[in-house]
Coordinates of C-alpha atoms in Angstrom, one line a residue:
M1211 CA -55.1 -29.1 25.6
N1212 CA -52.4 -27.3 23.5
S1213 CA -48.9 -27.8 24.3
T1214 CA -48.6 -24.2 25.3
P1215 CA -51.5 -23.5 27.0
T1216 CA -53.4 -20.0 27.6
L1217 CA -54.3 -19.0 31.1
Y1218 CA -58.0 -20.3 29.8
D1219 CA -56.7 -23.4 28.6
W1220 CA -56.0 -24.0 32.2
F1221 CA -59.4 -23.3 33.3
A1222 CA -61.5 -25.0 30.6
R1223 CA -59.5 -28.6 31.1
S1224 CA -60.8 -28.2 34.8
A1225 CA -64.2 -27.7 33.8
R1226 CA -64.3 -30.5 31.5
R1227 CA -62.5 -32.9 34.8
H1228 CA -64.3 -31.4 37.1
P1229 CA -67.7 -29.5 36.0
D1230 CA -70.1 -30.3 39.8
S1231 CA -67.1 -28.8 41.7
L1232 CA -66.5 -25.5 43.2
A1233 CA -65.2 -23.5 41.1
L1234 CA -65.3 -20.1 42.6
R1235 CA -67.1 -18.5 46.4
A1236 CA -67.2 -14.4 46.5
G1237 CA -69.5 -11.8 47.2
G1238 CA -72.2 -15.0 49.0
V1239 CA -72.2 -16.8 45.6
D1240 CA -70.9 -19.8 45.1
L1241 CA -70.6 -21.0 41.7
S1242 CA -69.5 -24.7 39.7
Y1243 CA -67.3 -25.1 37.5
R1244 CA -70.1 -25.6 34.9
Q1245 CA -72.4 -22.4 36.3
L1246 CA -68.6 -20.0 36.1
A1247 CA -67.7 -21.6 32.5
T1248 CA -71.3 -21.2 31.2
A1249 CA -71.6 -17.4 32.5
T1250 CA -68.0 -16.8 31.1
A1251 CA -68.9 -17.7 27.7
R1252 CA -72.1 -15.8 28.0
L1253 CA -70.5 -12.8 28.5
A1254 CA -67.7 -13.1 26.1
D1255 CA -70.0 -14.1 23.5
D1256 CA -72.4 -10.7 24.2
I1257 CA -69.5 -8.3 24.2
V1258 CA -68.9 -10.0 20.7
A1259 CA -72.4 -9.7 19.5
R1260 CA -72.9 -5.9 21.2
R1261 CA -70.0 -4.9 19.7
G1262 CA -69.5 -6.3 16.4
V1263 CA -65.6 -6.8 17.0
R1264 CA -63.2 -8.2 19.5
P1265 CA -62.1 -5.3 22.0
A1266 CA -58.2 -5.4 21.5
R1267 CA -57.6 -4.9 25.8
I1268 CA -60.1 -5.3 28.5
G1269 CA -60.2 -3.3 31.8
V1270 CA -61.6 -4.9 34.8
F1271 CA -62.4 -2.8 38.2
V1272 CA -61.3 -5.2 40.5
S1273 CA -64.0 -5.8 43.5
R1274 CA -64.0 -8.6 46.1
T1275 CA -67.4 -10.1 44.0
A1276 CA -68.1 -13.0 41.6
G1277 CA -69.2 -10.6 38.8
T1278 CA -65.0 -9.5 38.9
Y1279 CA -64.1 -12.6 38.1
L1280 CA -67.0 -13.5 35.4
A1281 CA -65.4 -10.3 33.4
Y1282 CA -61.6 -11.5 34.1
L1283 CA -62.9 -15.2 32.6
A1284 CA -64.4 -13.5 29.6
A1285 CA -61.5 -11.7 28.6
L1286 CA -59.2 -14.4 28.9
R1287 CA -61.7 -16.4 26.8
L1288 CA -61.8 -14.2 24.2
G1289 CA -58.0 -14.1 24.4
V1290 CA -57.6 -11.0 25.1
T1291 CA -55.8 -9.2 27.2
V1292 CA -56.9 -8.3 30.4
V1293 CA -55.9 -5.2 32.2
P1294 CA -57.2 -5.2 36.4
L1295 CA -58.0 -2.2 38.1
N1296 CA -57.4 -1.1 41.3
T1297 CA -60.5 0.6 42.5
D1298 CA -58.5 2.2 45.6
F1299 CA -56.9 4.5 43.1
P1300 CA -58.1 7.7 42.1
P1301 CA -59.6 8.4 38.2
A1302 CA -56.6 10.2 36.7
R1303 CA -54.3 7.6 37.8
H1304 CA -57.2 5.0 36.0
E1305 CA -57.0 7.2 33.1
R1306 CA -53.0 7.0 33.1
I1307 CA -52.9 3.2 33.0
I1308 CA -56.1 3.4 30.5
R1309 CA -54.4 5.7 27.8
S1310 CA -51.3 3.6 28.4
A1311 CA -52.5 0.1 27.5
G1312 CA -54.8 0.7 24.7
I1313 CA -57.6 -0.1 27.0
D1314 CA -61.1 -0.1 24.8
L1315 CA -63.3 -1.7 27.1
L1316 CA -64.2 -1.3 30.8
L1317 CA -65.9 -4.2 32.6
H1318 CA -67.3 -3.6 36.2
T1319 CA -69.9 -4.4 39.0
A1320 CA -72.5 -2.6 40.6
V1321 CA -70.6 -1.8 43.0
D1322 CA -67.7 0.3 41.0
A1323 CA -70.8 1.7 39.0
E1324 CA -69.4 5.3 40.3
L1325 CA -66.1 5.5 39.9
A1326 CA -66.3 3.7 35.9
G1327 CA -68.7 6.4 35.4
A1328 CA -65.8 8.9 36.0
V1329 CA -63.0 7.5 34.4
A1330 CA -65.5 7.4 31.0
A1331 CA -66.4 10.9 31.6
R1332 CA -62.1 11.7 31.8
T1333 CA -61.1 8.6 28.8
G1334 CA -64.0 8.5 26.8
T1335 CA -63.6 4.5 27.2
E1336 CA -67.0 2.0 26.3
V1337 CA -67.8 1.0 30.1
W1338 CA -70.1 -2.3 30.3
E1339 CA -71.7 -3.2 33.6
V1340 CA -71.5 -6.8 34.6
P1341 CA -75.0 -7.8 36.2
D1342 CA -75.0 -10.5 39.1
G1343 CA -77.4 -12.4 36.9
Y1344 CA -75.0 -13.3 34.2
R1345 CA -74.2 -16.6 35.9
N1346 CA -78.2 -17.6 35.8
R1347 CA -77.9 -17.3 31.7
E1348 CA -77.7 -20.2 30.1
R1349 CA -75.0 -20.8 26.8
T1350 CA -72.6 -23.3 25.9
D1351 CA -71.1 -25.1 28.9
G1352 CA -67.8 -22.7 28.4
T1353 CA -65.6 -25.6 28.2
G1354 CA -63.8 -24.9 24.9
P1355 CA -62.4 -22.0 23.8
A1356 CA -64.2 -19.5 22.8
D1357 CA -65.6 -19.6 18.8
G1358 CA -62.9 -18.3 16.8
Y1359 CA -61.0 -16.2 19.5
N1360 CA -58.3 -18.5 20.4
A1361 CA -55.3 -16.3 21.8
D1362 CA -51.5 -17.3 20.7
P1363 CA -49.1 -17.7 23.5
D1364 CA -47.4 -14.9 22.5
D1365 CA -50.0 -12.6 23.0
F1366 CA -50.4 -11.2 26.2
A1367 CA -52.6 -12.9 29.2
Y1368 CA -52.8 -9.7 31.4
I1369 CA -51.1 -6.7 32.0
V1370 CA -50.5 -5.2 35.7
F1371 CA -49.0 -1.8 36.3
T1372 CA -46.4 -1.0 39.3
S1373 CA -45.3 2.5 40.6
G1374 CA -42.7 4.4 38.2
S1375 CA -40.2 6.5 39.8
T1376 CA -41.7 9.6 37.4
G1377 CA -44.7 9.2 38.9
T1378 CA -46.0 7.2 36.1
P1379 CA -47.2 3.7 36.2
K1380 CA -45.3 0.6 34.7
G1381 CA -46.9 -1.5 32.3
V1382 CA -45.8 -4.9 33.2
P1383 CA -46.9 -7.8 30.1
I1384 CA -47.1 -11.2 30.3
R1385 CA -47.8 -13.5 28.4
H1386 CA -49.3 -16.3 28.2
R1387 CA -46.1 -18.4 27.3
N1388 CA -44.6 -17.1 30.8
L1389 CA -47.5 -18.4 32.4
A1390 CA -47.6 -22.0 30.8
H1391 CA -43.3 -23.0 31.7
W1392 CA -44.8 -21.1 35.7
L1393 CA -48.0 -23.1 36.0
P1394 CA -46.9 -26.2 35.6
Y1395 CA -43.8 -26.1 38.5
V1396 CA -45.9 -24.6 40.8
L1397 CA -48.8 -26.7 40.3
D1398 CA -46.1 -29.5 41.6
L1399 CA -44.6 -27.7 44.2
F1400 CA -46.9 -26.4 46.4
E1401 CA -49.0 -30.0 46.1
A1402 CA -52.0 -28.9 44.2
G1403 CA -55.2 -31.3 43.1
P1404 CA -59.1 -31.0 43.0
D1405 CA -59.2 -30.4 46.9
V1406 CA -57.1 -27.3 46.9
R1407 CA -59.0 -24.5 48.3
V1408 CA -56.8 -21.2 47.8
S1409 CA -58.0 -17.5 49.8
Q1410 CA -57.7 -14.5 47.4
T1411 CA -55.3 -12.4 50.0
S1412 CA -54.8 -9.7 47.5
D1413 CA -56.7 -7.7 44.5
L1414 CA -56.2 -8.9 41.0
A1415 CA -54.3 -6.1 39.9
W1416 CA -51.2 -7.2 42.0
D1417 CA -49.5 -9.9 40.5
L1418 CA -49.6 -12.2 44.1
S1419 CA -53.2 -12.7 42.8
V1420 CA -52.6 -14.9 40.1
W1421 CA -50.9 -17.6 42.2
N1422 CA -54.1 -17.4 44.5
V1423 CA -56.5 -17.7 41.0
W1424 CA -54.9 -20.1 39.1
L1425 CA -53.3 -22.1 41.6
P1426 CA -57.1 -24.0 42.1
W1427 CA -58.5 -23.1 38.9
A1428 CA -55.4 -25.1 36.9
A1429 CA -56.0 -27.7 39.4
G1430 CA -59.2 -28.0 39.8
G1431 CA -60.1 -26.6 42.9
A1432 CA -61.9 -23.7 44.4
L1433 CA -60.8 -19.9 45.0
V1434 CA -62.3 -18.5 47.4
V1435 CA -62.8 -14.4 47.8
P1436 CA -63.5 -13.3 51.3
E1437 CA -64.1 -10.0 52.5
R1438 CA -61.1 -7.6 53.5
T1439 CA -62.4 -7.5 56.8
E1440 CA -62.0 -11.1 57.0
L1441 CA -58.9 -11.0 55.9
L1442 CA -57.3 -8.7 59.3
V1443 CA -58.3 -11.8 61.3
P1444 CA -57.8 -14.8 59.2
S1445 CA -58.3 -18.3 60.9
R1446 CA -61.7 -18.2 61.3
H1447 CA -62.1 -17.3 57.6
I1448 CA -59.6 -20.0 56.7
H1449 CA -61.1 -22.5 59.4
D1450 CA -64.7 -21.8 57.9
D1451 CA -64.3 -22.0 54.4
G1452 CA -62.0 -24.9 54.2
I1453 CA -58.6 -23.0 53.2
T1454 CA -55.6 -25.4 52.5
H1455 CA -53.1 -22.6 51.1
W1456 CA -52.9 -19.5 52.3
F1457 CA -50.2 -16.9 50.2
S1458 CA -49.6 -13.3 51.4
T1459 CA -47.5 -10.1 52.7
P1460 CA -45.7 -10.8 56.2
S1461 CA -47.4 -8.2 57.0
S1462 CA -50.7 -9.8 57.0
I1463 CA -49.0 -11.9 60.1
T1464 CA -48.3 -8.5 62.1
T1465 CA -51.9 -7.0 61.9
A1466 CA -53.1 -10.9 62.9
R1467 CA -51.1 -10.9 66.0
M1468 CA -52.4 -7.5 67.2
L1469 CA -55.7 -8.5 67.1
G1470 CA -54.7 -11.7 68.8
D1471 CA -56.0 -14.2 66.2
L1472 CA -53.1 -16.3 65.8
E1473 CA -54.0 -18.4 68.9
P1474 CA -52.3 -21.7 69.0
G1475 CA -53.7 -24.5 66.6
A1476 CA -56.3 -22.1 65.1
M1477 CA -55.7 -23.0 61.7
P1478 CA -55.3 -27.1 61.9
G1479 CA -56.6 -28.0 58.1
L1480 CA -53.9 -25.0 56.8
R1481 CA -51.6 -27.3 54.4
W1482 CA -49.4 -24.5 52.8
S1483 CA -48.7 -21.0 53.7
L1484 CA -46.7 -19.3 51.6
F1485 CA -45.3 -15.2 52.3
G1486 CA -43.7 -13.2 49.8
G1487 CA -43.4 -9.5 49.2
E1488 CA -41.0 -8.8 52.3
P1489 CA -38.8 -10.7 54.6
L1490 CA -40.3 -13.6 56.2
T1491 CA -39.0 -12.9 59.6
L1492 CA -38.2 -16.2 62.0
D1493 CA -41.0 -14.7 64.4
K1494 CA -43.4 -13.8 61.9
A1495 CA -43.0 -17.2 61.2
R1496 CA -43.0 -19.2 64.2
A1497 CA -46.0 -16.9 65.4
W1498 CA -48.2 -18.3 62.0
R1499 CA -46.7 -22.0 62.4
E1500 CA -47.6 -22.1 65.8
A1501 CA -51.4 -21.4 64.9
A1502 CA -51.3 -23.8 62.0
P1503 CA -48.9 -26.5 63.3
H1504 CA -49.9 -28.8 60.3
S1505 CA -49.1 -26.4 57.8
V1506 CA -45.3 -26.1 55.6
I1507 CA -44.2 -22.7 55.9
A1508 CA -42.8 -21.4 52.5
N1509 CA -40.6 -18.3 51.6
V1510 CA -41.0 -17.0 48.4
Y1511 CA -39.7 -14.6 45.6
G1512 CA -40.5 -13.1 42.7
P1513 CA -40.5 -9.8 41.5
T1514 CA -44.0 -8.7 38.8
E1515 CA -41.2 -8.9 35.7
T1516 CA -40.7 -12.8 36.0
T1517 CA -44.2 -13.9 36.5
V1518 CA -45.7 -14.1 40.1
T1519 CA -43.1 -16.2 42.0
C1520 CA -39.4 -18.0 40.7
L1521 CA -37.3 -18.8 44.3
T1522 CA -39.3 -20.6 47.0
Y1523 CA -37.8 -21.8 50.2
R1524 CA -39.5 -24.7 51.9
A1525 CA -38.9 -24.8 56.0
P1526 CA -38.1 -27.6 57.9
A1527 CA -40.7 -29.2 59.6
D1528 CA -38.9 -28.7 63.2
P1529 CA -38.8 -24.9 63.3
A1530 CA -35.6 -25.3 65.6
E1531 CA -34.1 -26.1 62.3
W1532 CA -35.2 -23.2 60.3
P1533 CA -31.8 -20.7 59.2
R1534 CA -31.5 -17.2 59.8
A1535 CA -30.3 -16.2 57.3
A1536 CA -29.8 -12.2 57.1
L1537 CA -32.3 -10.0 58.9
G1538 CA -33.7 -12.1 61.1
A1539 CA -35.4 -13.6 58.0
L1540 CA -35.9 -16.8 56.3
P1541 CA -34.3 -16.9 52.6
L1542 CA -35.5 -16.9 49.6
G1543 CA -34.4 -20.3 48.8
P1544 CA -33.2 -21.6 44.9
A1545 CA -34.8 -20.9 42.3
Y1546 CA -37.2 -22.7 39.6
P1547 CA -35.5 -24.7 36.6
T1548 CA -37.7 -22.3 34.7
V1549 CA -35.4 -19.4 35.4
E1550 CA -31.0 -18.9 35.7
C1551 CA -30.1 -15.9 38.4
A1552 CA -26.8 -14.6 39.0
V1553 CA -25.5 -12.3 41.6
M1554 CA -23.9 -8.7 40.0
D1555 CA -21.7 -6.8 42.0
D1556 CA -21.4 -3.0 41.9
D1557 CA -18.5 -3.3 38.9
G1558 CA -20.4 -5.7 37.1
R1559 CA -19.0 -8.6 37.8
P1560 CA -20.0 -12.0 39.2
A1561 CA -20.0 -11.9 43.2
D1562 CA -21.7 -13.9 45.9
E1563 CA -22.7 -10.7 47.1
G1564 CA -24.8 -7.6 44.7
E1565 CA -27.8 -7.4 43.1
L1566 CA -29.7 -10.1 41.6
L1567 CA -30.3 -10.7 38.0
I1568 CA -32.9 -13.5 36.2
R1569 CA -33.5 -14.5 32.9
G1570 CA -35.1 -17.8 31.5
P1571 CA -39.1 -18.2 29.9
Q1572 CA -40.5 -16.6 32.8
R1573 CA -38.8 -13.3 32.3
F1574 CA -40.9 -10.8 30.3
D1575 CA -40.2 -9.4 27.5
G1576 CA -39.9 -5.6 28.1
Y1577 CA -42.1 -2.8 29.8
L1578 CA -45.6 -1.6 27.6
D1579 CA -44.0 1.8 27.3
P1580 CA -40.1 0.9 25.9
A1581 CA -38.6 4.0 28.2
D1582 CA -39.3 1.9 31.3
D1583 CA -36.8 -0.6 29.9
V1584 CA -34.0 1.8 30.2
G1585 CA -31.6 0.9 33.2
R1586 CA -33.2 -2.6 33.7
F1587 CA -31.7 -4.7 31.7
T1588 CA -28.2 -5.7 31.4
R1589 CA -25.7 -8.5 29.4
W1590 CA -22.6 -10.7 29.6
Q1591 CA -20.2 -9.2 27.4
G1592 CA -16.1 -11.1 28.1
D1593 CA -15.9 -10.7 31.7
R1594 CA -18.8 -8.8 33.1
W1595 CA -22.3 -7.0 32.4
T1596 CA -22.7 -4.6 30.7
M1597 CA -25.9 -2.2 30.8
T1598 CA -27.4 -2.5 27.5
E1599 CA -29.7 0.8 26.5
G1600 CA -31.4 0.9 23.0
E1601 CA -30.5 -2.5 21.8
P1602 CA -33.3 -5.3 21.0
L1603 CA -34.2 -7.5 23.9
T1604 CA -33.2 -11.7 23.8
A1605 CA -33.0 -14.2 26.2
E1606 CA -29.5 -13.4 26.4
H1607 CA -30.6 -10.4 28.4
W1608 CA -30.9 -10.3 32.7
Y1609 CA -33.3 -8.7 34.1
R1610 CA -32.1 -6.3 36.8
T1611 CA -34.6 -6.6 39.9
G1612 CA -32.7 -3.8 41.8
D1613 CA -32.7 -6.4 45.2
R1614 CA -29.2 -7.5 46.9
V1615 CA -29.0 -10.8 47.6
R1616 CA -26.1 -12.6 49.2
R1617 CA -25.6 -16.7 47.9
H1618 CA -26.8 -18.9 50.9
D1619 CA -27.0 -22.2 51.2
D1620 CA -30.4 -22.8 50.5
G1621 CA -30.0 -20.6 47.2
Y1622 CA -30.2 -17.4 47.5
A1623 CA -30.8 -14.4 51.2
Y1624 CA -32.4 -11.2 50.8
L1625 CA -30.7 -7.8 52.2
G1626 CA -32.7 -5.4 51.0
R1627 CA -33.3 -3.1 48.1
M1628 CA -30.5 -1.6 45.8
D1629 CA -32.6 1.9 47.0
N1630 CA -32.3 1.1 50.5
Q1631 CA -28.6 1.1 50.7
V1632 CA -28.5 4.9 51.8
K1633 CA -25.3 6.9 52.2
V1634 CA -25.2 8.8 56.2
N1635 CA -22.6 10.7 57.1
G1636 CA -20.5 9.2 54.2
Y1637 CA -21.2 5.8 55.8
R1638 CA -23.2 3.2 54.3
I1639 CA -25.8 1.4 56.1
E1640 CA -28.8 -0.9 54.6
T1641 CA -31.8 0.3 56.2
G1642 CA -33.0 -3.4 57.0
E1643 CA -30.0 -4.2 58.9
I1644 CA -31.2 -1.4 61.6
E1645 CA -34.8 -3.3 61.4
A1646 CA -33.5 -6.7 62.1
V1647 CA -31.8 -5.0 65.0
L1648 CA -34.6 -3.3 66.1
R1649 CA -37.2 -6.5 66.0
L1650 CA -34.4 -8.7 67.8
H1651 CA -35.9 -6.4 71.0
E1652 CA -38.8 -8.3 72.6
A1653 CA -40.8 -4.9 73.5
V1654 CA -41.3 -4.6 69.3
D1655 CA -43.6 -6.5 67.3
E1656 CA -42.2 -5.1 63.5
A1657 CA -40.1 -2.2 62.3
A1658 CA -39.4 0.0 59.6
V1659 CA -36.2 2.5 59.4
V1660 CA -36.7 5.2 56.2
P1661 CA -34.0 7.7 55.4
W1662 CA -35.3 11.2 54.4
H1663 CA -33.5 14.4 53.7
A1664 CA -33.6 17.5 56.1
E1665 CA -33.4 20.8 55.3
D1666 CA -30.0 21.3 54.8
G1667 CA -29.6 18.2 52.8
T1668 CA -28.5 15.9 54.5
V1669 CA -29.8 12.2 54.7
E1670 CA -31.6 11.4 58.3
L1671 CA -32.7 7.7 59.1
A1672 CA -36.5 7.4 61.1
A1673 CA -37.3 4.7 62.7
F1674 CA -41.1 3.2 63.1
F1675 CA -42.2 0.4 65.5
V1676 CA -45.4 -1.3 66.1
G1677 CA -44.9 -2.6 70.1
D1678 CA -44.5 -1.5 73.4
R1679 CA -45.3 2.5 73.5
A1680 CA -44.3 2.3 77.3
R1681 CA -40.7 0.6 76.8
Q1682 CA -39.1 3.2 74.1
A1683 CA -36.3 4.8 76.1
E1684 CA -35.2 1.6 76.5
L1685 CA -35.2 0.3 73.0
E1686 CA -33.5 3.7 72.0
D1687 CA -30.2 2.8 74.8
F1688 CA -30.7 -0.7 73.2
L1689 CA -30.1 0.2 69.7
A1690 CA -26.9 2.9 70.7
E1691 CA -25.4 -0.8 72.7
Q1692 CA -26.2 -2.8 69.5
L1693 CA -25.2 -0.1 66.4
P1694 CA -22.5 2.5 65.5
N1695 CA -23.0 5.6 65.9
Y1696 CA -23.6 6.5 62.6
M1697 CA -26.4 4.1 61.8
V1698 CA -28.7 5.2 64.9
P1699 CA -32.1 6.6 63.3
R1700 CA -32.0 10.3 64.5
Q1701 CA -36.4 9.9 65.4
L1702 CA -37.6 6.7 66.8
S1703 CA -41.4 6.8 66.7
W1704 CA -43.9 4.5 67.9
I1705 CA -46.8 4.0 65.6
E1706 CA -49.7 2.0 66.4
R1707 CA -50.0 0.2 63.0
F1708 CA -48.3 0.5 59.9
P1709 CA -49.8 2.2 56.9
H1710 CA -49.4 -0.1 54.0
N1711 CA -50.1 0.3 50.4
V1712 CA -52.7 -1.3 47.9
N1713 CA -50.2 -4.4 47.6
G1714 CA -50.7 -5.1 51.7
K1715 CA -46.5 -3.8 51.9
I1716 CA -45.6 -1.1 54.1
D1717 CA -46.5 1.7 52.7
R1718 CA -42.9 3.6 53.2
R1719 CA -43.6 6.6 51.4
R1720 CA -46.1 7.4 54.0
L1721 CA -43.3 7.1 56.5
V1722 CA -41.3 9.3 54.8
D1723 CA -44.1 12.5 55.1
L1724 CA -44.6 11.2 59.0
A1725 CA -40.6 11.6 59.9
L1726 CA -40.7 14.9 58.0
T1727 CA -43.8 15.9 59.8
L1728 CA -42.3 14.8 63.3
A1729 CA -38.8 16.9 62.3
D1730 CA -40.8 20.0 62.0
A1731 CA -43.1 19.9 64.9

């Protein structure tokens, strides 16, 4: 394998070492490494043969089918940047992404034919359907680089799009060399070998999926892609498919508990359980651990911009030893050796509490649109960090995560988003602190607090909880006892279940809309 391998190099190595092992289970189809590599090679060949030239960037409409992963791999085999496209997005959003990313070929499976047609009509982009038959077509063994199309480590491996404050999605390009620093470390950290089976708990358009895909494929293990409904009650899927490693948002624990799925000992074969994207509260971690008694529980952290994950806290085997870091959650843990972290206070100076800064070989080199870099990077000058607008980004620049943390014995503790710190009547408030207090009450399974603007422009707080609706009045009294008056939310509302965005996190924008609706009622 190359000294700085590309993503496809990792897959090709596993295909050579474990040709007859299961590589992918999706949509009722099982494919060995040999079968998947052969089908990938055939599709890659056909793309070039039919077009005459290699595409610049390939967009893939992501579904939970084998064809989606075949298309994804074919792009990487060609040394082309792959751009996963979430099929829950409307055509107008896809149009903005396609134009921003410079996509000149769209691949889809039959289930997304209608959406692909609508997007093609708006953009004029070439669209291909990847038929199931590709997996049965013969060609080479597909275990080497595509003929004449080796990617360079400095090439973009993939681009994922996150929400932008202006309403335009922000493209985050990650290079093969970023992944070449990240992947070997996580393979070792999470004890990944040829016997691993990982559940695809997210869609390819979110970078959590990169962990789910490449931990098994780099180790010679299997990626299992369940239906979305199976993820709501995961214990059966984990048991039946022999899942060894699980990585999702903590919200999945809340959903599984609500649906009565986390029976004690229900997932005895699970070896690693990772959670990220939201605070992993001790209550949730304990509930999952009871259902998976032999599993390591890990809290992981990593902005998309720093290549999937960059901090991990491995909880002790005995839950009685689990620390309560902040917000009633487990700590984020220490940084990987492939990143450097620092904490900056509001004056730009080093501190024990403040905004988390990250740099190192996992850090990306800036957004696809350089205009999005404004305010996101800083550089150390003399005795403090200073904002650097307009100057070329270098390895010396730190990425500003926007996350508030506190140094902790176990690395760092998460305190909330910098933009979740609001002022109400002149008081500075962390909404995460109120959420943590709500979760202390036995009637609350999950809680979220959002700020909203009243008609007179004042900032108010709205709290929502999932749990025992009949005890809402009791909960209001509890908040009044536990919090100063200025921190008690104006609204407290029961909700059957929280809305979630495409990344599996609580959709706080929809909660703000709900708060405004309740205020007008």
